[in-house]
Structures are given as C-alpha cells and as structure tokens.
PDB file of C-alpha atoms in Angstrom:
ATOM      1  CA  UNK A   1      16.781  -3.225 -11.552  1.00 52.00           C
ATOM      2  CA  UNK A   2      16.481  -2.638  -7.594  1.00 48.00           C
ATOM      3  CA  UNK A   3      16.369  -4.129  -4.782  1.00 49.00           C
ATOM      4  CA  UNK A   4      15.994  -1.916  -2.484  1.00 44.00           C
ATOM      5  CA  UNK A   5      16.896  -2.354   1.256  1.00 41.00           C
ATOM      6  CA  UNK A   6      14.767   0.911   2.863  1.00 39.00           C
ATOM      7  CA  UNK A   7      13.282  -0.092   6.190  1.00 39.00           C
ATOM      8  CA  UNK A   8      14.502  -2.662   8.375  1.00 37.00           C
ATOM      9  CA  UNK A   9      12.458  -6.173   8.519  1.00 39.00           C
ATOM     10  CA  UNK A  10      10.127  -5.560  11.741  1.00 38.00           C
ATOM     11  CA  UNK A  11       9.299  -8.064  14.021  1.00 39.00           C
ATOM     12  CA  UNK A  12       5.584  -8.798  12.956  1.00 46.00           C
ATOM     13  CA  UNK A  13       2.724 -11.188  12.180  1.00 70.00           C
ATOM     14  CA  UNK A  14       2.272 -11.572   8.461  1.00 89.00           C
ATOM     15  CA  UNK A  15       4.696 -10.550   5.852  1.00 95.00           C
ATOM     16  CA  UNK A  16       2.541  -9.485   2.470  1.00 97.00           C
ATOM     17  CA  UNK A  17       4.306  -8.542  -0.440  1.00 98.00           C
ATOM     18  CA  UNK A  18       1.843  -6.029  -2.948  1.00 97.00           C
ATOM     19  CA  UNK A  19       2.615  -7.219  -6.596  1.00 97.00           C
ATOM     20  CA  UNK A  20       1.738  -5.954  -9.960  1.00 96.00           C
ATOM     21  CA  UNK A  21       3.443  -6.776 -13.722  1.00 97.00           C
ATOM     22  CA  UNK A  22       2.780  -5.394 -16.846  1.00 96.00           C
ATOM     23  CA  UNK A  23       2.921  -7.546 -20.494  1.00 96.00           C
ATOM     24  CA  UNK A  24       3.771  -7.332 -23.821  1.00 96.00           C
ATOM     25  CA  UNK A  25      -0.136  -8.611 -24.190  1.00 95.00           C
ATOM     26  CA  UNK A  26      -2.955  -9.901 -22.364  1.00 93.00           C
ATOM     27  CA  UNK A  27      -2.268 -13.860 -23.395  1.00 94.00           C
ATOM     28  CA  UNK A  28       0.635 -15.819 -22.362  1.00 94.00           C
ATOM     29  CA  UNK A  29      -0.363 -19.185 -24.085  1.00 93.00           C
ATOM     30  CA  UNK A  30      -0.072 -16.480 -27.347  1.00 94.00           C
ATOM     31  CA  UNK A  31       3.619 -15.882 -26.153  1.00 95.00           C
ATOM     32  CA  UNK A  32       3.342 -12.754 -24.215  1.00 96.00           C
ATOM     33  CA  UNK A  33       5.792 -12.049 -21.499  1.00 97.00           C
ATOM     34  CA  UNK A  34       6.219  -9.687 -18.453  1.00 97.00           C
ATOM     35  CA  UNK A  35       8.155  -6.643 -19.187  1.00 97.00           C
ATOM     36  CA  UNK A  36       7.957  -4.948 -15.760  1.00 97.00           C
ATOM     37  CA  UNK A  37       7.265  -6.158 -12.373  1.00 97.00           C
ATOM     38  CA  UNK A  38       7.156  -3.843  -9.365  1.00 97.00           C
ATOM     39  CA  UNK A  39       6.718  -4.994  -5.512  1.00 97.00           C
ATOM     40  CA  UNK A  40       6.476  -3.417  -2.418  1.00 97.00           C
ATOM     41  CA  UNK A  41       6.486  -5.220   0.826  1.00 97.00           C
ATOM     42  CA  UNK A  42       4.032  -5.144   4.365  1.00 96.00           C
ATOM     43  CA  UNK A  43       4.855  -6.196   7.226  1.00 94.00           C
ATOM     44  CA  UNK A  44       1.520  -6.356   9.298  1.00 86.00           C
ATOM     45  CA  UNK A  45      -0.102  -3.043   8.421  1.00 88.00           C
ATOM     46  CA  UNK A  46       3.143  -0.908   7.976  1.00 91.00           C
ATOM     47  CA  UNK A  47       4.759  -0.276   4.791  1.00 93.00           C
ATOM     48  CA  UNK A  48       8.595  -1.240   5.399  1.00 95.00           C
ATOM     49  CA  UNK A  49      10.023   0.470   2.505  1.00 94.00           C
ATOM     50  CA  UNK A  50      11.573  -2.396   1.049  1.00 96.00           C
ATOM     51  CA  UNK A  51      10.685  -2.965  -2.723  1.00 96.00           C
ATOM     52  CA  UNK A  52      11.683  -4.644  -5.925  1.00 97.00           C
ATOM     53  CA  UNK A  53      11.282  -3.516  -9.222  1.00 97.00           C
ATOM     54  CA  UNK A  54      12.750  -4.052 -12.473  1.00 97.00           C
ATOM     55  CA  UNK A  55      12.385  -3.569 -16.087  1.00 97.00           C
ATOM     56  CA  UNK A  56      12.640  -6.633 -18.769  1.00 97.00           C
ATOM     57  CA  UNK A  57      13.578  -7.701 -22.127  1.00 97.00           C
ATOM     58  CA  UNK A  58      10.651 -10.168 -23.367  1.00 97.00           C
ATOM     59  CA  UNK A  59      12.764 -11.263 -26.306  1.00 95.00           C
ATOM     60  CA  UNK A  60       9.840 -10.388 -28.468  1.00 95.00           C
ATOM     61  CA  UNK A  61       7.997  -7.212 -29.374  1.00 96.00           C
ATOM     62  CA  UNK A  62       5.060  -5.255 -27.136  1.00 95.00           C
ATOM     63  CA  UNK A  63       1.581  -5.158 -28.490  1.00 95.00           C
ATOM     64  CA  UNK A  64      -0.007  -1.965 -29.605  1.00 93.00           C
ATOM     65  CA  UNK A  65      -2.782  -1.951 -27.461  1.00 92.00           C
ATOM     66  CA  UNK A  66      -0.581  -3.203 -24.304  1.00 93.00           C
ATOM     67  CA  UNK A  67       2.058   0.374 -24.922  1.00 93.00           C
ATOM     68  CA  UNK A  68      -0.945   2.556 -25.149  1.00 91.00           C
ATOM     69  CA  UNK A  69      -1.539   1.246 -21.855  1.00 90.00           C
ATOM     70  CA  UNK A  70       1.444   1.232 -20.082  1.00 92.00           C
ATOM     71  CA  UNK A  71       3.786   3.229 -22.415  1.00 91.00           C
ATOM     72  CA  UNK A  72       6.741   0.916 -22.404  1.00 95.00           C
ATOM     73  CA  UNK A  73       8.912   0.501 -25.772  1.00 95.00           C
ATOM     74  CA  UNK A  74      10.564  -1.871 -27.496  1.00 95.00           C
ATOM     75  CA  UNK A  75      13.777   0.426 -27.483  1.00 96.00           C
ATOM     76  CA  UNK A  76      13.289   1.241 -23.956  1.00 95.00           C
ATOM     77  CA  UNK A  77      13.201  -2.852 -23.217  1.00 97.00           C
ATOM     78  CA  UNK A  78      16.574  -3.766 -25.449  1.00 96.00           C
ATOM     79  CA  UNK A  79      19.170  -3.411 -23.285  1.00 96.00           C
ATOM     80  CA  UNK A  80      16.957  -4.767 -19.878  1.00 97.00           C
ATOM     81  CA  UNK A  81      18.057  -7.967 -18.514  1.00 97.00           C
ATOM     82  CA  UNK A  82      15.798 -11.209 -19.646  1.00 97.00           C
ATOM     83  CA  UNK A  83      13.829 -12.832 -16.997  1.00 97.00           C
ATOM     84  CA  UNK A  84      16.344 -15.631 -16.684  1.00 96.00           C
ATOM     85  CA  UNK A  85      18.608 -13.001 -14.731  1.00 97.00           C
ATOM     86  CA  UNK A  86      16.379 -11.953 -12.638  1.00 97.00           C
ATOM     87  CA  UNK A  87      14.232 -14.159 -10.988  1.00 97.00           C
ATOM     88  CA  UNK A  88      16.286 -15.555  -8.547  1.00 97.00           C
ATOM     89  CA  UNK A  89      16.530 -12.237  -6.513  1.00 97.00           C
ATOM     90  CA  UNK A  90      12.582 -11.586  -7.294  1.00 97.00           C
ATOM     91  CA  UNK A  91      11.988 -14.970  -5.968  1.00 97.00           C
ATOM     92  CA  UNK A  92      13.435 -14.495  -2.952  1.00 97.00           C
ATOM     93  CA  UNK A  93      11.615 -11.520  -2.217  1.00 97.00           C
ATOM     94  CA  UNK A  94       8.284 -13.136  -2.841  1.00 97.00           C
ATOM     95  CA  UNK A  95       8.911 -16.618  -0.989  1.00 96.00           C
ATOM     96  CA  UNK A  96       6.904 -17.104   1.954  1.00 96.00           C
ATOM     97  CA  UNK A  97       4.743 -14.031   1.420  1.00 96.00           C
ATOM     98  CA  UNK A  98       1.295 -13.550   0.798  1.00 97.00           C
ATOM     99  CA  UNK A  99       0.585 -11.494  -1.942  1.00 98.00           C
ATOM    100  CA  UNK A 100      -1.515  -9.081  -2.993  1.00 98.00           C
ATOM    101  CA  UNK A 101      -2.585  -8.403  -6.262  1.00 98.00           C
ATOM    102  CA  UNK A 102      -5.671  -6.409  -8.423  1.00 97.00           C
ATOM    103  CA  UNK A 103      -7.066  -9.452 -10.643  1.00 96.00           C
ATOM    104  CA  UNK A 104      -4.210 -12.060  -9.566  1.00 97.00           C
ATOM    105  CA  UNK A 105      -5.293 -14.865 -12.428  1.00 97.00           C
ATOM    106  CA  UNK A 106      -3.456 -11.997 -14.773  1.00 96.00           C
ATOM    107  CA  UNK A 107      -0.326 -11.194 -12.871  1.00 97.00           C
ATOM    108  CA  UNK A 108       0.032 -15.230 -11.591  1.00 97.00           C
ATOM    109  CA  UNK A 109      -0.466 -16.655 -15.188  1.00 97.00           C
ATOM    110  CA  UNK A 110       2.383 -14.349 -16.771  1.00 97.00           C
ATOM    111  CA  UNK A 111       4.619 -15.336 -13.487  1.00 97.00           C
ATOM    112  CA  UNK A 112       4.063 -19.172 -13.869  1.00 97.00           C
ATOM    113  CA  UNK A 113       4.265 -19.043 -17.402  1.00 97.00           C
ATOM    114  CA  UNK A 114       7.815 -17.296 -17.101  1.00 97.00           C
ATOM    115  CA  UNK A 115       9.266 -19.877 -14.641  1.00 97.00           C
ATOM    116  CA  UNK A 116       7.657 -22.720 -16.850  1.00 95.00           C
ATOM    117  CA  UNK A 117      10.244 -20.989 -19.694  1.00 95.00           C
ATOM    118  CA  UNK A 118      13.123 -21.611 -17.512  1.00 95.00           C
ATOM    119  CA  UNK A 119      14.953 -24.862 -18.499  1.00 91.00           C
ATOM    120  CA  UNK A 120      16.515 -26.355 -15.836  1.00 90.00           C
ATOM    121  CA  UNK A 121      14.523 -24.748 -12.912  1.00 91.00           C
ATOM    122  CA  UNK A 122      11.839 -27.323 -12.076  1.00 90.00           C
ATOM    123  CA  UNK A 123      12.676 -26.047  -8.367  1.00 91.00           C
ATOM    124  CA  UNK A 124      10.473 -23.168  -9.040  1.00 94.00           C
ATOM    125  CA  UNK A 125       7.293 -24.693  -9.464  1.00 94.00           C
ATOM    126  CA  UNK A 126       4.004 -22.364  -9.428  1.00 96.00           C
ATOM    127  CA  UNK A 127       3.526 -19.440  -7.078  1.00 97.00           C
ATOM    128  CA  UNK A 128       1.298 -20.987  -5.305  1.00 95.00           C
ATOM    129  CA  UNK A 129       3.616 -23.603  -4.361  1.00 96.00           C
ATOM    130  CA  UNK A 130       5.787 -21.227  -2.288  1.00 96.00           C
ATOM    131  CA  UNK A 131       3.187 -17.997  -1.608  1.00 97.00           C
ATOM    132  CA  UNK A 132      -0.313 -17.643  -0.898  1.00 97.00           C
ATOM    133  CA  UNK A 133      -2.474 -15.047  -2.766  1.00 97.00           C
ATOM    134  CA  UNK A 134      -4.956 -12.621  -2.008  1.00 97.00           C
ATOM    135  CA  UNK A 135      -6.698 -11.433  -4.751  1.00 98.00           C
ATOM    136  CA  UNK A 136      -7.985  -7.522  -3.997  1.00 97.00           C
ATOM    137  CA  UNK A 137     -10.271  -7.853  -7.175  1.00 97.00           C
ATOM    138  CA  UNK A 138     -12.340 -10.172  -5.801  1.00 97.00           C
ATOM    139  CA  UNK A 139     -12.433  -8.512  -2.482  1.00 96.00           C
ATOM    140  CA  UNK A 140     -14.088  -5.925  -4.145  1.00 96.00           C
ATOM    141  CA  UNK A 141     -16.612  -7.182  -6.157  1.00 96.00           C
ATOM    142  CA  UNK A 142     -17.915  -9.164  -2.756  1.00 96.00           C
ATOM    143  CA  UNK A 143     -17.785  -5.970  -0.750  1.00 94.00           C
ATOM    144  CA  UNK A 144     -19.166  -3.583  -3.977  1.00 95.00           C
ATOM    145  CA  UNK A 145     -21.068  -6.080  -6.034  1.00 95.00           C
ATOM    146  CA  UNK A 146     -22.295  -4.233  -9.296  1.00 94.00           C
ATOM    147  CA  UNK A 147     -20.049  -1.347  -9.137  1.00 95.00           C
ATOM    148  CA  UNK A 148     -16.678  -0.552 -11.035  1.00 95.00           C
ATOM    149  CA  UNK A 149     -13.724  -2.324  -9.238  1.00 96.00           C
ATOM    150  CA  UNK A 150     -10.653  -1.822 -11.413  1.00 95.00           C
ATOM    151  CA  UNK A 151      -8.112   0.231  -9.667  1.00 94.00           C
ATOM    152  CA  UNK A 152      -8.930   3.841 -10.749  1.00 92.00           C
ATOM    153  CA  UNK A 153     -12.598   2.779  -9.176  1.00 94.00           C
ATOM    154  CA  UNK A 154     -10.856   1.825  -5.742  1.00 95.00           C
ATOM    155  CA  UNK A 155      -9.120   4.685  -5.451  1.00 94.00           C
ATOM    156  CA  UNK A 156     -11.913   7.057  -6.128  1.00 93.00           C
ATOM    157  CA  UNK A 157     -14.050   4.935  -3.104  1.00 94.00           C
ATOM    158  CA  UNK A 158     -11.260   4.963  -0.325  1.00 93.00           C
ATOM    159  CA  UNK A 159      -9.575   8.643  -1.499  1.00 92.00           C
ATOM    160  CA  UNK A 160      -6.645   6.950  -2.193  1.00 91.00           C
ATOM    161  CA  UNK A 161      -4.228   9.679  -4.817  1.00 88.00           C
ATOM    162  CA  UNK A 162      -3.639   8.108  -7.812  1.00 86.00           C
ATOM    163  CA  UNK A 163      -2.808  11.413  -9.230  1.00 84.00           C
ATOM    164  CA  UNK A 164       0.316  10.419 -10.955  1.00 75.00           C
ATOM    165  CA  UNK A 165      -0.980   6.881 -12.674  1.00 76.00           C
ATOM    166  CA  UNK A 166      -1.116   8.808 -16.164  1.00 71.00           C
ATOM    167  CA  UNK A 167       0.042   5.648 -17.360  1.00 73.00           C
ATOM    168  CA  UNK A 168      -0.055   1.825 -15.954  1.00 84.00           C
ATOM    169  CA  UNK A 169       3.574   1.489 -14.347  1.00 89.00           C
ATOM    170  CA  UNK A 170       3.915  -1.757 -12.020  1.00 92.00           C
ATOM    171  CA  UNK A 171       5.885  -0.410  -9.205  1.00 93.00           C
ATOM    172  CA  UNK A 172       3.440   2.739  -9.328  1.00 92.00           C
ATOM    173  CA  UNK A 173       0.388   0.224  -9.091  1.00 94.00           C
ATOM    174  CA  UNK A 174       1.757  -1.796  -6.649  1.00 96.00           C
ATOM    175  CA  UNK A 175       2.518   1.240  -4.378  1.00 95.00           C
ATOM    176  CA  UNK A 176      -1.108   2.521  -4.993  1.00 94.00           C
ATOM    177  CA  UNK A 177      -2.632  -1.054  -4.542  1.00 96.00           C
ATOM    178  CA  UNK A 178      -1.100  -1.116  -1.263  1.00 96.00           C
ATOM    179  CA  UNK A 179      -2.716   2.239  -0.343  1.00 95.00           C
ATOM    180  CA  UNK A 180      -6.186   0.748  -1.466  1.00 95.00           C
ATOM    181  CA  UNK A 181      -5.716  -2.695   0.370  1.00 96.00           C
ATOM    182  CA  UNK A 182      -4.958  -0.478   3.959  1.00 95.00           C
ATOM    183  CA  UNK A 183      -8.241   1.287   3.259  1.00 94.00           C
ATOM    184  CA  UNK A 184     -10.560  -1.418   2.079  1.00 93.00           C
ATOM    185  CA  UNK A 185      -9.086  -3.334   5.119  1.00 92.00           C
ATOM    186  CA  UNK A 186      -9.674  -1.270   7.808  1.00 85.00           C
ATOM    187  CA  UNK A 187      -8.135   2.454   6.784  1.00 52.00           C
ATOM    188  CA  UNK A 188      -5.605   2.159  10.146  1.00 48.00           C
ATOM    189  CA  UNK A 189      -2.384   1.122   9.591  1.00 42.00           C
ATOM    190  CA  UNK A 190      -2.059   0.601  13.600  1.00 40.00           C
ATOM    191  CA  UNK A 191      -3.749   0.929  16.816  1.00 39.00           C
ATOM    192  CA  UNK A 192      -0.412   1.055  18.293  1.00 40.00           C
ATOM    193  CA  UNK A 193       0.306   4.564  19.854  1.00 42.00           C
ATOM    194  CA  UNK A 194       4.100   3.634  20.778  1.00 41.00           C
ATOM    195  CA  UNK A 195       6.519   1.982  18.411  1.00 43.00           C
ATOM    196  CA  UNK A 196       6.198  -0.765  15.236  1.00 45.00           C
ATOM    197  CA  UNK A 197       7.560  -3.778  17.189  1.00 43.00           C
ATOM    198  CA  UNK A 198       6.147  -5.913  20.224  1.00 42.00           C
ATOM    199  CA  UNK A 199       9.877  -4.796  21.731  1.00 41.00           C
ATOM    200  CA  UNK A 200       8.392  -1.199  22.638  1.00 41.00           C
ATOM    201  CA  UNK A 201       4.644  -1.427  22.600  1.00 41.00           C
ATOM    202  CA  UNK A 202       3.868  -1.978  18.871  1.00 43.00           C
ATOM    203  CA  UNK A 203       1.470  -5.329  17.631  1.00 43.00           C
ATOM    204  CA  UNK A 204       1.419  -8.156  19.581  1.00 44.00           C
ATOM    205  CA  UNK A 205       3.008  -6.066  22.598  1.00 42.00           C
ATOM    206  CA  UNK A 206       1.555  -7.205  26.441  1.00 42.00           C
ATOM    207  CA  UNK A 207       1.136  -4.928  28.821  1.00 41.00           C
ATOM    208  CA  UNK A 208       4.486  -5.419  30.513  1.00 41.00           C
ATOM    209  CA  UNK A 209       6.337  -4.818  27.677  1.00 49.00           C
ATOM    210  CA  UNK A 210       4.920  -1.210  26.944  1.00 56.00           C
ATOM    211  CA  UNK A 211       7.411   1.183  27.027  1.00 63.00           C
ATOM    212  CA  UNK A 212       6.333   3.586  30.132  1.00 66.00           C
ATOM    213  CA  UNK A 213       7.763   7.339  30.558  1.00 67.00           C
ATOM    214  CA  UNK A 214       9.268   8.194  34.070  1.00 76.00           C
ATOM    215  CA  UNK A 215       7.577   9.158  36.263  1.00 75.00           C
ATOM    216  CA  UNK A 216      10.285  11.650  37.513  1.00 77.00           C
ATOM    217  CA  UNK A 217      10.324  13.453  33.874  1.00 76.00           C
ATOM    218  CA  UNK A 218      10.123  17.094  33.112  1.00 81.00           C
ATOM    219  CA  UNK A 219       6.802  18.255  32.725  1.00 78.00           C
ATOM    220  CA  UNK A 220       5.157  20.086  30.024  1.00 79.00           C
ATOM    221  CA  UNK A 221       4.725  23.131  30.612  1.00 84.00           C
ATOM    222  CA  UNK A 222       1.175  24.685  30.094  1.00 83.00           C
ATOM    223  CA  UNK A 223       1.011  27.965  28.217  1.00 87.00           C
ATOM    224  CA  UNK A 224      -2.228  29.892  29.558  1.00 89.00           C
ATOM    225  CA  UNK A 225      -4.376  32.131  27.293  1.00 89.00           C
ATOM    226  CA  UNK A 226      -3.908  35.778  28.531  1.00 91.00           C
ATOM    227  CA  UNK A 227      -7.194  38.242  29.591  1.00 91.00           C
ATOM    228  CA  UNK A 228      -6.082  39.856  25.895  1.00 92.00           C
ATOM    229  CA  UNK A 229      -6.310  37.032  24.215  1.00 90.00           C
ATOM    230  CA  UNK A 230      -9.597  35.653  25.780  1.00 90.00           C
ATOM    231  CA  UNK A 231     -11.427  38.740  25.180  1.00 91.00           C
ATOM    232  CA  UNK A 232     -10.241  38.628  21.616  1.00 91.00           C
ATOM    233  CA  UNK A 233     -11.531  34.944  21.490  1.00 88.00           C
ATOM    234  CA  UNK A 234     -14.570  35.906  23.303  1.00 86.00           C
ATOM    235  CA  UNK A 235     -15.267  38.467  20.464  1.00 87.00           C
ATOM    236  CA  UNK A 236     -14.427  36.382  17.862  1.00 86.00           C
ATOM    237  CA  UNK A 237     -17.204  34.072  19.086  1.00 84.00           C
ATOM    238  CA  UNK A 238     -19.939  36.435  19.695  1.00 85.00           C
ATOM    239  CA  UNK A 239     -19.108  37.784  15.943  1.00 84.00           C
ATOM    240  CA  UNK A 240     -19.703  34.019  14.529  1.00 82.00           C
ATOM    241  CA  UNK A 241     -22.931  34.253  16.584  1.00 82.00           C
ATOM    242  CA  UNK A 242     -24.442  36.945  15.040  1.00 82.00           C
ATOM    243  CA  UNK A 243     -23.465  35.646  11.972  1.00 80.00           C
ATOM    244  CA  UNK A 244     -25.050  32.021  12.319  1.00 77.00           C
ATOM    245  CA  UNK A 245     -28.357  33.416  14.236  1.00 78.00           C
ATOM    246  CA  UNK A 246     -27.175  32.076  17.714  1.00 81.00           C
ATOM    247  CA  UNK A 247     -24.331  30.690  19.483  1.00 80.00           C
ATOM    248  CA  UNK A 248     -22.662  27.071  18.492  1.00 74.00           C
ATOM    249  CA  UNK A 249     -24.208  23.714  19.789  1.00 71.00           C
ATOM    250  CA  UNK A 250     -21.487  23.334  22.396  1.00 67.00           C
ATOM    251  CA  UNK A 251     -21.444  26.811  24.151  1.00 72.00           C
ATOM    252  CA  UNK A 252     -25.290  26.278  24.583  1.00 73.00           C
ATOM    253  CA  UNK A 253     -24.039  22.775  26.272  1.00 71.00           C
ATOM    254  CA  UNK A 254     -21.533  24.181  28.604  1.00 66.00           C
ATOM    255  CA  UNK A 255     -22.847  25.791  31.784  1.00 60.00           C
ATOM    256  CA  UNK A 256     -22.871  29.250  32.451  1.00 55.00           C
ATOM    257  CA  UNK A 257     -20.502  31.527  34.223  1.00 44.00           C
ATOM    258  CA  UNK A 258     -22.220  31.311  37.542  1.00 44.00           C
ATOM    259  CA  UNK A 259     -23.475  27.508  37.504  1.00 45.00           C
ATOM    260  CA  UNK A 260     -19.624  26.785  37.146  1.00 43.00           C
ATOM    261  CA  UNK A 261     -18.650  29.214  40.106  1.00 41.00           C
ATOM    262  CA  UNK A 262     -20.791  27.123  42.289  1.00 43.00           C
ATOM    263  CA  UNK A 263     -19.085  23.723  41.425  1.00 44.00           C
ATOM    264  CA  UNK A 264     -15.495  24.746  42.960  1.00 43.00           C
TER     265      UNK A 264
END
C-alpha cells in the first residue's frame, strides 16, 4: 500500500480524485470483493502527483474470468491487508472529491458494498454521501452515441498511450482515465502561461496579481543568421521549389525584395 505525498496540494477550484478498482468478479450481491483500488488526484486541470493505491486480500478466491482480465492471484493477494485496514486512509483521500470513474455503477457498487461489510462503521455511509461522481462512461456515449466507449476505445479517439495496459491494473487505469478525461474535456490542462496557483498568475489569478518581469532585466540577446547561412537557406528553398513545381504558399504571400525596400 501507498500513499503517496508527490506534489503539493495547489490552491485551486475543484479537487477530483480519478478512481478505478478491480474484483474478484463482476457481482457483489454474489460476494465478490475489490482486490485493488488505484487513485490519482486533480486539482483543477493539473495532475498533482498525489495517489493512492493498494493491493487487497478479499478473504475469498478470484474468479477465472476476472484474473484473465486483470492477472491478479490468489497467492499474490494472501499476505495483502483486508479492506478493514485500509479504508480509513482511502477514505480520506476520497472525501470531499468528485470522482471520476469509467462505468461508476461498477466501481461504486463494490465500494458501498465493502463499507456495508464493516461492522461498526455506520459513519461511512455510501459514497455518495461524502463525494460526488462523474461518470466518464456516460460522457461518452452522449458525446459518441453508437460507437465503442470502453477505455481502449477512448484512448484510440483522444491519442491517449495506453501502450502498457497489457493487462487491467487499477492504478494504471486510473492514471490513463485521467489522461482521457483532460482530452474529452477540453485537451488543455491550462490556459495559464505563468504558474499553477492564483499566487503567481495561475487559475483564478486577476490581473494585479500576475507575476510581471522587470522591466530593467537583461535582455535576450538576438542571434542573427549570417550572409553564409542565408544563402545556404536560400538554396535550400529554391531546391524544395523545384522539387514541389513552385515555391511554398507563404513565399508567394510575402512581398518581394523591392516592394519591401520601399516600405522603410
């Protein structure tokens, strides 16, 4: 188990937290439990390197079907802590979020069914009771309505690398749902061309808080092309000329030699 402490929190809008689990089966009313759950948190449109991930023993054995999916063994589970040991610390990284999940009835089922299994810890609740949810599934079936939406399909769409998902891993999937949610949202991470805070320019920054340079400061120097390495350009461009059957769209735009003499 980690809980890892990468990034600093930023000052920001919304804090989303990406989720994914993965089961010992597709059922929980049949007595399947979460084995693995991986998360990795958003602040606004940045990644903040913060995650938590950690591996589980269900008390009972995986599925066939679910290992060919995800590749997780019984002996691999054995000596993982149960769910009772861990879900303080992944409760507290999931209060107050909003998260995001690929088909969130799945993940949110398994999760309420586990705290429902907790004797003693009525506190709990549902998810829904301390988190919203935003379910990226259903994003894309309104935004790509007869088309393949499962995650593989997602990444294909937005170019998103999913290279390394040989196998369904949670933390993997959460890291590559949060790639596809940036994308299908807008692609930009930030407009901001100054820092991630509204301290030094970043979201929610006003005008008198962007960080300005001096006005005194060194300035950069500009490196000139010499008559060598013009003429070398110069050839270089009447060579792609001949190639193409005339000169590129924008030196026909620019003006010629002596139309430009007469403007300074």
């Amino acid at each position: 188990m980690s809980l890892s402490l990468l990034g600093s929190r930023q000052v920001s809008t919304m804090r989303y937290v990406v989720l994914d689990t993965e089961t010992t089966g597709l059922e929980p009313r049949e007595g399947h439990r979460i084995i693995e759950i991986g998360c990795v948190e958003l602040i606004g449109r940045r990644l903040t390197g913060r995650h938590f991930h950690v591996y589980i023993n269900p008390e009972r054995e995986v599925d066939e079907g679910a290992m060919a999916v995800h590749g997780i063994t019984d002996e691999f589970l054995a000596d993982k802590p149960r769910f009772a040991e861990v879900v303080d610390e992944f409760f507290e990284f999931i209060k107050g979020a909003e998260l995001i999940i690929h088909n969130a009835a799945f993940d949110i089922g398994f999760i309420n069914h586990e705290f429902a299994l907790l004797k003693g810890r009525s506190d709990l609740g549902e998810v829904r009771d301390h988190c919203t949810v935003l379910d990226t599934l259903l994003m894309a079936r309104e935004r790509h309505p007869g088309q393949r939406n499962n995650l593989d399909a997602l990444c294909k769409r937005y170019g998103v690398d999913n290279s390394g998902r040989d196998l369904h891993g949670a933390l993997l999937d959460a890291e590559i749902l949060a790639d596809v949610y940036l994308a299908m949202t807008g692609g930009q991470t930030s407009l901001s061309l100054a820092g991630q805070s509204g301290e030094d320019g970043g979201p929610g920054a006003t005008a008198a808080e962007i960080r300005r340079l001096p006005a005194d400061r060194p300035r950069t120097p500009v490196l000139r092309a010499s008559a060598e390495e013009l003429a070398l350009h110069a050839a270089r461009l009447a060579a792609v000329a001949k190639a193409c059957g005339g000169p590129a769209l924008w030196q026909q735009l620019e003006p010629d030699a002596d139309e430009a003499s007469t403007r300074h």
